[in-house]
mmCIF file of C-alpha atoms and ligand atoms in Angstrom:
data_model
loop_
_atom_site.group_PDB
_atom_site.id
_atom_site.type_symbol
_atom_site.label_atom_id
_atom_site.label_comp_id
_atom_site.label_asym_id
_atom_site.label_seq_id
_atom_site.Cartn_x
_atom_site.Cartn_y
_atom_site.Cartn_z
ATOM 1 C CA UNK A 208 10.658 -27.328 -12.619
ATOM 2 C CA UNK A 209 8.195 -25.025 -11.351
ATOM 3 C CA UNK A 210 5.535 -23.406 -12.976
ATOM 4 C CA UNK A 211 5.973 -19.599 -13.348
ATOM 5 C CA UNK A 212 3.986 -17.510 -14.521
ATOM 6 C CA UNK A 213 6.256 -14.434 -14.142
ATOM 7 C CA UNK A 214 10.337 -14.766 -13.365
ATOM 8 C CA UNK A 215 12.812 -11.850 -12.960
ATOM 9 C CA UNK A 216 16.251 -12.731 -13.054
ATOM 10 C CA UNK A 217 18.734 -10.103 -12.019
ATOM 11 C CA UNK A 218 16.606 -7.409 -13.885
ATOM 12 C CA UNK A 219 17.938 -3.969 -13.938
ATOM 13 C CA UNK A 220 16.667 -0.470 -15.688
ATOM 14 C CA UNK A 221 17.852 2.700 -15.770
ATOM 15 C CA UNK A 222 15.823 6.034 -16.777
ATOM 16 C CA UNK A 223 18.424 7.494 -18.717
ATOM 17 C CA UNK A 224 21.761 7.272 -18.398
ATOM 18 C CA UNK A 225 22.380 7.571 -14.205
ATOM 19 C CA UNK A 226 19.082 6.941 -13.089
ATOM 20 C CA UNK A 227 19.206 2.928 -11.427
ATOM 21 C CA UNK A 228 15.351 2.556 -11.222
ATOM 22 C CA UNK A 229 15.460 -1.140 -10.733
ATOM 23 C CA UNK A 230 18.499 -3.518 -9.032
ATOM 24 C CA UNK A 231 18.840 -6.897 -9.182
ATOM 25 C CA UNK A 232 15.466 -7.808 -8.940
ATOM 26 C CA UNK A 233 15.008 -11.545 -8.509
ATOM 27 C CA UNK A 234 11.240 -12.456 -8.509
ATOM 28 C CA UNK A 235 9.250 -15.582 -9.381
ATOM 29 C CA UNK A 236 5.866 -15.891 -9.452
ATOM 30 C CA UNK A 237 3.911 -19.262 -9.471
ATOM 31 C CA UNK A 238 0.800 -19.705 -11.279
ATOM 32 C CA UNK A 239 -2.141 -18.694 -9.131
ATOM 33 C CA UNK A 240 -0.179 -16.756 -7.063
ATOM 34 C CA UNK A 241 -1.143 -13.432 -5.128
ATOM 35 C CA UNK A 242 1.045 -11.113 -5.025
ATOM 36 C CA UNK A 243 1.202 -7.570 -3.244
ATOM 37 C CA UNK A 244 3.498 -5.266 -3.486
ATOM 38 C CA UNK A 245 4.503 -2.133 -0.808
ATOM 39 C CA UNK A 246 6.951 0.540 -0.172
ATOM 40 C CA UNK A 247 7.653 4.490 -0.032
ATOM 41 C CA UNK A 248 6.896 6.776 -2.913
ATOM 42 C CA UNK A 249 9.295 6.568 -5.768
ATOM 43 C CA UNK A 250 11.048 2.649 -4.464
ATOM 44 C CA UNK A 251 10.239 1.236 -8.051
ATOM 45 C CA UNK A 252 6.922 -0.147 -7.805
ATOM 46 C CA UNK A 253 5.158 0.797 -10.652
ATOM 47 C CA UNK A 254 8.210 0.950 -12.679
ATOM 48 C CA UNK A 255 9.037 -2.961 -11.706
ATOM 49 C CA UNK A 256 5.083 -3.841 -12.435
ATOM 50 C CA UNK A 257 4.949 -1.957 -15.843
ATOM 51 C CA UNK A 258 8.108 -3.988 -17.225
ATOM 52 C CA UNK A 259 6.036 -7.235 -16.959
ATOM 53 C CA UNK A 260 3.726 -6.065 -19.924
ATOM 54 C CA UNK A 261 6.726 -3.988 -21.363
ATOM 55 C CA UNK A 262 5.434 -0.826 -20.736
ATOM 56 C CA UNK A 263 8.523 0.059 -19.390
ATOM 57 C CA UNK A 264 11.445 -1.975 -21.047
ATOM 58 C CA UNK A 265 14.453 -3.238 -18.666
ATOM 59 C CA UNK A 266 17.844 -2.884 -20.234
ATOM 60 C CA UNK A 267 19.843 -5.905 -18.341
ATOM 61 C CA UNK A 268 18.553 -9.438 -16.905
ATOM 62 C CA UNK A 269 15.841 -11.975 -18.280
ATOM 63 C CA UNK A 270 12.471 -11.378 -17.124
ATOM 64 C CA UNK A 271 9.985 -13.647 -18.591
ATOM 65 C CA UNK A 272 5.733 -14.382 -18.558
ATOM 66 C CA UNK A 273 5.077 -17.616 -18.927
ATOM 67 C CA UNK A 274 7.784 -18.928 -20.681
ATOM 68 C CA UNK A 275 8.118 -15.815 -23.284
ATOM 69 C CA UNK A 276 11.158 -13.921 -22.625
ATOM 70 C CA UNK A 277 10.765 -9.934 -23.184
ATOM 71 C CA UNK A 278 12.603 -8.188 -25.278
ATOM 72 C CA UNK A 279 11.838 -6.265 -28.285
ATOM 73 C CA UNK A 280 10.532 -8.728 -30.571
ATOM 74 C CA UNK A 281 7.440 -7.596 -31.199
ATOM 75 C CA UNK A 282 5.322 -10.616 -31.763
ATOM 76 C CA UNK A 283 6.688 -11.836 -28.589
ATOM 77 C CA UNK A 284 5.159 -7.871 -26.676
ATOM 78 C CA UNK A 285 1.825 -8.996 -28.107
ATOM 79 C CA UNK A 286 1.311 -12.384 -26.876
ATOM 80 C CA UNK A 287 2.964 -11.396 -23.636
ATOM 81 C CA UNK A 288 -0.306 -8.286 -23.716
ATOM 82 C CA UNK A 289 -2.513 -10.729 -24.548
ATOM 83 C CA UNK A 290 -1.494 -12.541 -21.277
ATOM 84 C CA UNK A 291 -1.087 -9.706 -19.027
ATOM 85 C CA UNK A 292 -3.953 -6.645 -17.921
ATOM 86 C CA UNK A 293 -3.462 -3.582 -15.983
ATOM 87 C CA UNK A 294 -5.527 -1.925 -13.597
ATOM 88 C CA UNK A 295 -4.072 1.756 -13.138
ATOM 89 C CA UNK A 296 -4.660 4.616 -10.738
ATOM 90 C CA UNK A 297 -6.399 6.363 -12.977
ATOM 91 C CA UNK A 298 -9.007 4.229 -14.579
ATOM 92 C CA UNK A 299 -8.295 5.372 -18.131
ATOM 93 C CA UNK A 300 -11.940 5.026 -18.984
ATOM 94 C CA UNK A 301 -13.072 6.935 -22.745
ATOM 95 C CA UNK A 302 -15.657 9.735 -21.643
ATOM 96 C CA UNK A 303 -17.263 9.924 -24.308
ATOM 97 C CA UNK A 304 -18.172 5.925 -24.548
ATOM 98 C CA UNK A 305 -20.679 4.326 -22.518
ATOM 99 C CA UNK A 306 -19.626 1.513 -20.187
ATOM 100 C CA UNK A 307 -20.615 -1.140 -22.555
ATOM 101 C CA UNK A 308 -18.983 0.495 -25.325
ATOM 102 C CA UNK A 309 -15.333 0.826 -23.362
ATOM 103 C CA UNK A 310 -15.556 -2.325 -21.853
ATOM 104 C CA UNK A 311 -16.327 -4.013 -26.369
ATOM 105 C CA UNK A 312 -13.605 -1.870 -28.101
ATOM 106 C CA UNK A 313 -10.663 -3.691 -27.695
ATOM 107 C CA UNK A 314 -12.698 -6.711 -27.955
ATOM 108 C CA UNK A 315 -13.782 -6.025 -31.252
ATOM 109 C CA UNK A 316 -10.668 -3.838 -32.838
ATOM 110 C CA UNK A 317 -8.407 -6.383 -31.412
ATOM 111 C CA UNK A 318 -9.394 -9.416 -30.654
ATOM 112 C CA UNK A 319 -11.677 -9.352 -33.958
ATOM 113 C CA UNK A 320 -14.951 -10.698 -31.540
ATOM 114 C CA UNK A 321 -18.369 -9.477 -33.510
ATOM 115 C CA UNK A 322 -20.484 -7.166 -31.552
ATOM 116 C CA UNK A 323 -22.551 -9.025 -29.927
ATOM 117 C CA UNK A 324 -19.870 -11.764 -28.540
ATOM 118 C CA UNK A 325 -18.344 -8.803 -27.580
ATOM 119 C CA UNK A 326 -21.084 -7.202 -25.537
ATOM 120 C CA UNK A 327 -22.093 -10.454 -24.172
ATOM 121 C CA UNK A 328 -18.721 -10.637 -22.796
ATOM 122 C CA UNK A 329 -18.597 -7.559 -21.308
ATOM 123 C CA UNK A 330 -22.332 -7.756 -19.577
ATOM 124 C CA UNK A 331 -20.753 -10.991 -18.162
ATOM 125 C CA UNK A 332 -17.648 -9.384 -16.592
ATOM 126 C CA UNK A 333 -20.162 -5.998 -15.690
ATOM 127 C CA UNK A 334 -22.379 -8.494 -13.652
ATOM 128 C CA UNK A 335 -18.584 -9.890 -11.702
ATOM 129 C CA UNK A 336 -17.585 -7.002 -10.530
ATOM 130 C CA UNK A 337 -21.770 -6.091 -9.867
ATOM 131 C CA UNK A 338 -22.412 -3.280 -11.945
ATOM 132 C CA UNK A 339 -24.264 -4.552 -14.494
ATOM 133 C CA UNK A 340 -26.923 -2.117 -14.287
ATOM 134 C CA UNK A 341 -24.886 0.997 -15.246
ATOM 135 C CA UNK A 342 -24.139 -0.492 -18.549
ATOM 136 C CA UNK A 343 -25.478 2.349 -20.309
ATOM 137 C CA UNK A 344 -23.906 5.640 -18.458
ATOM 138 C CA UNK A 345 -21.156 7.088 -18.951
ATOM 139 C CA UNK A 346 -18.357 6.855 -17.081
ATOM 140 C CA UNK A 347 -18.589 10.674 -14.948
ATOM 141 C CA UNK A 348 -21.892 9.721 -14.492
ATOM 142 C CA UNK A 349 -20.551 7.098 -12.206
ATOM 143 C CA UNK A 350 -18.457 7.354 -8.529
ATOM 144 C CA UNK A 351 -14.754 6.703 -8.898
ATOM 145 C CA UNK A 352 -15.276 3.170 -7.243
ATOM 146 C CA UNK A 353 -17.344 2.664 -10.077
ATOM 147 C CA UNK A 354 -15.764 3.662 -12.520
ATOM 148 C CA UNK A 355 -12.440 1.263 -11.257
ATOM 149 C CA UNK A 356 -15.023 -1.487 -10.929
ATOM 150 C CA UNK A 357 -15.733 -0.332 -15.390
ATOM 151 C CA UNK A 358 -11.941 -0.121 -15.624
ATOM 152 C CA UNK A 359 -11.375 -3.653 -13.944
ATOM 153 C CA UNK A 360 -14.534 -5.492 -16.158
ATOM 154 C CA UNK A 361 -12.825 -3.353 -18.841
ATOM 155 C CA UNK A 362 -9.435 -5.649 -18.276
ATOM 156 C CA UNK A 363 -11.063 -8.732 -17.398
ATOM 157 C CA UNK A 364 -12.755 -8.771 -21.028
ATOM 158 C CA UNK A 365 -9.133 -9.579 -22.552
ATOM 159 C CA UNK A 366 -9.042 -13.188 -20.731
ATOM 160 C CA UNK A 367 -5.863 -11.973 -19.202
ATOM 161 C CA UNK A 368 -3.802 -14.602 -16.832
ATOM 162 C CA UNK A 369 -1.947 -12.465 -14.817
ATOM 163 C CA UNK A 370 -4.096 -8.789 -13.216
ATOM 164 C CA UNK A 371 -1.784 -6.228 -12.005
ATOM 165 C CA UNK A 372 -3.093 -3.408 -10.240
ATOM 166 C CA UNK A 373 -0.973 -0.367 -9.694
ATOM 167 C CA UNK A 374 -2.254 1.513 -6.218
ATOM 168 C CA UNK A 375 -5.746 1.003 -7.556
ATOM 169 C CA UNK A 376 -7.474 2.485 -4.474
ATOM 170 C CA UNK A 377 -5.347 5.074 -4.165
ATOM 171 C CA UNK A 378 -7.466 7.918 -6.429
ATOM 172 C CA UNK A 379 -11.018 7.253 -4.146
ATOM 173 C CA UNK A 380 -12.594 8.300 -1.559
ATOM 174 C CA UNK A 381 -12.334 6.054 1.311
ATOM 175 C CA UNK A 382 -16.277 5.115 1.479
ATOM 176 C CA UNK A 383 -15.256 3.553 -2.294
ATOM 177 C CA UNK A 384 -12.115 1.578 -1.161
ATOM 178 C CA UNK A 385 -13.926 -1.000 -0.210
ATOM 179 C CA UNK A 386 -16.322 -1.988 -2.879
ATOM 180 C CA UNK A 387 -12.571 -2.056 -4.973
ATOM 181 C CA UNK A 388 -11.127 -4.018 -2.925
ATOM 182 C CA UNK A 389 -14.249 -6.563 -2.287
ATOM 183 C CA UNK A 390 -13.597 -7.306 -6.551
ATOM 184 C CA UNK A 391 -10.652 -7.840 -6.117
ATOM 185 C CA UNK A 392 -10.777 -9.963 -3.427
ATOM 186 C CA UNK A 393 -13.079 -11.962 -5.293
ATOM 187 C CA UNK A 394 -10.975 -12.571 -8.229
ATOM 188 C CA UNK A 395 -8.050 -13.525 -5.822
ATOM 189 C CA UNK A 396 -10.416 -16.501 -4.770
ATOM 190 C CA UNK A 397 -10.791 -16.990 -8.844
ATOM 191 C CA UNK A 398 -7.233 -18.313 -8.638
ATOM 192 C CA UNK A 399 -5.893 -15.741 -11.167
ATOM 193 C CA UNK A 400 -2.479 -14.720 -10.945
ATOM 194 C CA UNK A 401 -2.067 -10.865 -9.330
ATOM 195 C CA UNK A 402 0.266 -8.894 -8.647
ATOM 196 C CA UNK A 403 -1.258 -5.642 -6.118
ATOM 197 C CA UNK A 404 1.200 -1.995 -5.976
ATOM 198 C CA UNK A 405 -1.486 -0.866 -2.969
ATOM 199 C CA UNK A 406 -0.756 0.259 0.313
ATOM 200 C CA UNK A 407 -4.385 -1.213 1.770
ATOM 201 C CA UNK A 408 -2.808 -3.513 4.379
ATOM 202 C CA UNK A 409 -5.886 -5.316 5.620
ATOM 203 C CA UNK A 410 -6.399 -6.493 1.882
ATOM 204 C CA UNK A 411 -2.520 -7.402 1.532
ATOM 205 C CA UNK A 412 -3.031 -9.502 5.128
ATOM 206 C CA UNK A 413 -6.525 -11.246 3.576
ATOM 207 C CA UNK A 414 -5.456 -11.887 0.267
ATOM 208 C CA UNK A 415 -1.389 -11.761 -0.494
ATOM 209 C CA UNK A 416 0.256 -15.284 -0.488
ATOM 210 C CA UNK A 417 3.248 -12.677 -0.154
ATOM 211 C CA UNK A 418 4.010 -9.845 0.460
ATOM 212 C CA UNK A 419 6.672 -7.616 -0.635
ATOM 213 C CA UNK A 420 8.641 -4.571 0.337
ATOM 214 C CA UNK A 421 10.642 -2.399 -2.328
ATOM 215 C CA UNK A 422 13.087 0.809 -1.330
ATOM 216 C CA UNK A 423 15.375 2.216 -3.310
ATOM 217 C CA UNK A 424 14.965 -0.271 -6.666
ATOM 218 C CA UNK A 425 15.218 -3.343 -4.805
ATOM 219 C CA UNK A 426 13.096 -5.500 -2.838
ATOM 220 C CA UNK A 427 14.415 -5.810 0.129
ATOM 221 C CA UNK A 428 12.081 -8.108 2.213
ATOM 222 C CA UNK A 429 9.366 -10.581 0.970
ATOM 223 C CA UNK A 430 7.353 -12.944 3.508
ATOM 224 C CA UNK A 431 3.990 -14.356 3.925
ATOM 225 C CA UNK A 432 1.461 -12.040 5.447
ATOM 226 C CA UNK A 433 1.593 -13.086 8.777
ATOM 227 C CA UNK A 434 5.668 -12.892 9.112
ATOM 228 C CA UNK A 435 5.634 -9.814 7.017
ATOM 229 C CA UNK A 436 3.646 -7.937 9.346
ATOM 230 C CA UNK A 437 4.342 -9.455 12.663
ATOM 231 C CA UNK A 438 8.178 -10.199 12.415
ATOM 232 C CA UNK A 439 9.706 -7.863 9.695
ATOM 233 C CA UNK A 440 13.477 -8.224 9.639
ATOM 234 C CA UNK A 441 14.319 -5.068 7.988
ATOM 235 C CA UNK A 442 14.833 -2.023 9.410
ATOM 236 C CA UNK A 443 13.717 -0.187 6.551
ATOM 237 C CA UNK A 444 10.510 -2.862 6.351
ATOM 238 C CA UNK A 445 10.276 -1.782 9.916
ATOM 239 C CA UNK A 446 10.492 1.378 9.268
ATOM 240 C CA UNK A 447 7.921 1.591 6.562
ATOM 241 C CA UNK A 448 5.267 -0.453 8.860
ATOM 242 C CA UNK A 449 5.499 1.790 11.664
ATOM 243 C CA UNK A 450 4.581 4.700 9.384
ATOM 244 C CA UNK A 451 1.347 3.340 7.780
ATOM 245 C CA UNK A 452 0.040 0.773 10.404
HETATM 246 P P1 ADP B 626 6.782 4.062 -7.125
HETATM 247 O O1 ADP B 626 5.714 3.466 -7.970
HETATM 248 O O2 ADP B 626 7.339 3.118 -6.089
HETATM 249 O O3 ADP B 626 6.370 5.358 -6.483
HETATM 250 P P2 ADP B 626 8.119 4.576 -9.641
HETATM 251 O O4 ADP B 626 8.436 3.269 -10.254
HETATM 252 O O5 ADP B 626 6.961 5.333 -10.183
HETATM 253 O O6 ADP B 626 8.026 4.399 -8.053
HETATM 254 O O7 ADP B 626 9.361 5.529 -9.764
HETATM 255 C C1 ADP B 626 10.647 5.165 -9.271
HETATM 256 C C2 ADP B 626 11.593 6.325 -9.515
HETATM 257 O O8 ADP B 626 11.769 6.495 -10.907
HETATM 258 C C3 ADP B 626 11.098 7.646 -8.991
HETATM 259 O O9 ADP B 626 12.223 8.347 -8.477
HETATM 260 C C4 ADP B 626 10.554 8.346 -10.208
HETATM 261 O O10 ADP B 626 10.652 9.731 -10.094
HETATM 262 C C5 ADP B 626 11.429 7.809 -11.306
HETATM 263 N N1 ADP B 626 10.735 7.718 -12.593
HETATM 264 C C6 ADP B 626 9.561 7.111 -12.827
HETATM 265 N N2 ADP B 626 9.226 7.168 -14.122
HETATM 266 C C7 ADP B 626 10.232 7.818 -14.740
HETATM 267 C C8 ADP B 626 10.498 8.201 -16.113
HETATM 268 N N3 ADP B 626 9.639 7.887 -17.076
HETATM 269 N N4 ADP B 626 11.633 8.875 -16.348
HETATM 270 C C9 ADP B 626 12.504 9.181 -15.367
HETATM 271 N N5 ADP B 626 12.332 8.848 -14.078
HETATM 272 C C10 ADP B 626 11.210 8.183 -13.755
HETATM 273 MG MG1 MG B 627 3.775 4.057 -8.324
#
């Protein structure tokens, strides 16, 4: 049997009552794997990426991370966020903390590291995604690519297995994309499990081992890079790719 690190079987979620967010989804996702995810505004994307650390809770189907089965056991949520970081839009950083000092909270409050351990943790992940030297400021003394580059050491000092980074570019000015992107491309070499929500093709063609296309709540085409772009099969893949390419 495979190893998975993330499986959806025939997941589904509704907001409320009428609203089918997510159908059928049917998604495994081998250790290692790298993983990005694309389609229009509202398709399900962030929704289908927050129900892997249960931000979001689906109501029908098994979705598990590896080998733990969601649901609302509670014991269960915690090991499964012990396994899993996020990397949001919005980098979520605490304003009135120095770098250091939101990258060693959680560290210390949760996983009950002493101070130091905790700081010598987070100088370590600082100097991987090269910003080190701002370990001191606060974050709106820093540029937005900056401060993602804070909110990514931030995640990386939980030891998660699995990163998943929901449109993480999107919020910065396009001289910052890159230096974003560059870390991340960099711990996609690290052989960490990720799953991407971005729309920054060129990364999706460098990094993805697949690539895959949501509308409506379902995915509707997944392919290697190469076949995704050059030889999409669905209309509304094709669709999509003529808009944004
Ligand atoms: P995407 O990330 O692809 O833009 P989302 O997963 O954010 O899509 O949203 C999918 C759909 O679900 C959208 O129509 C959105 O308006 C709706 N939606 C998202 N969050 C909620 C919520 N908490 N309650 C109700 N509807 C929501
Ligand atoms: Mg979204």
């Amino acid at each position: 049997m495979p190893d998975y690190m993330i499986e959806f079987a025939k997941v589904n979620k509704w907001y409320g009552n009428h609203f089918h967010v997510l159908r059928d989804i049917d998604l495994q996702v081998r250790k290692g794997e790298r993983i990005v995810i694309c389609g229009p505004s509202g398709s399900g994307k962030s929704t289908l990426i927050r129900c892997i650390n249960r931000l979001e809770a689906h109501q029908q189907g098994k979705l598990t991370v590896d080998g733990l089965e969601l649901s609302d056991d509670v014991k269960v949520l915690h090991e499964v966020r012990r396994k899993v970081g996020m990397v949001f839009q919005q980098f979520n950083l605490f304003p009135h903390l120095t770098v250091l000092e939101n990258l060693t909270l959680a560290p210390i409050q949760v996983n009950k590291l002493s101070k130091a351990e905790a700081e010598e943790r987070a100088m370590t992940q600082l100097r991987r995604v090269q910003i080190a030297e701002q370990a001191h400021k606060y974050p709106l003394q820093l540029s937005g690519g900056q401060q993602q580059r804070v909110a990514i050491a931030r995640t990386l000092c939980l030891t998660p297995q699995v990163l998943l980074f929901d449109e993480p570019t999107s919020a910065l000015d396009p001289e910052m994309i890159k230096e974003v992107l560059d870390v991340m491309t960099e711990l996609a070499e690290q052989g960490i499990t990720m799953l991407c929500v971005t729309h920054e093709m060129g990364f999706a063609k460098s990094v993805a081992d697949r690539v895959i296309f949501m509308d409506a709540g379902q995915i509707v085409e997944e392919n290697n890079p190469h076949d995704f772009f050059n030889r999409p099969r669905n209309e509304r893949t094709q669709a999509f790719l003529a808009k944004i390419l």
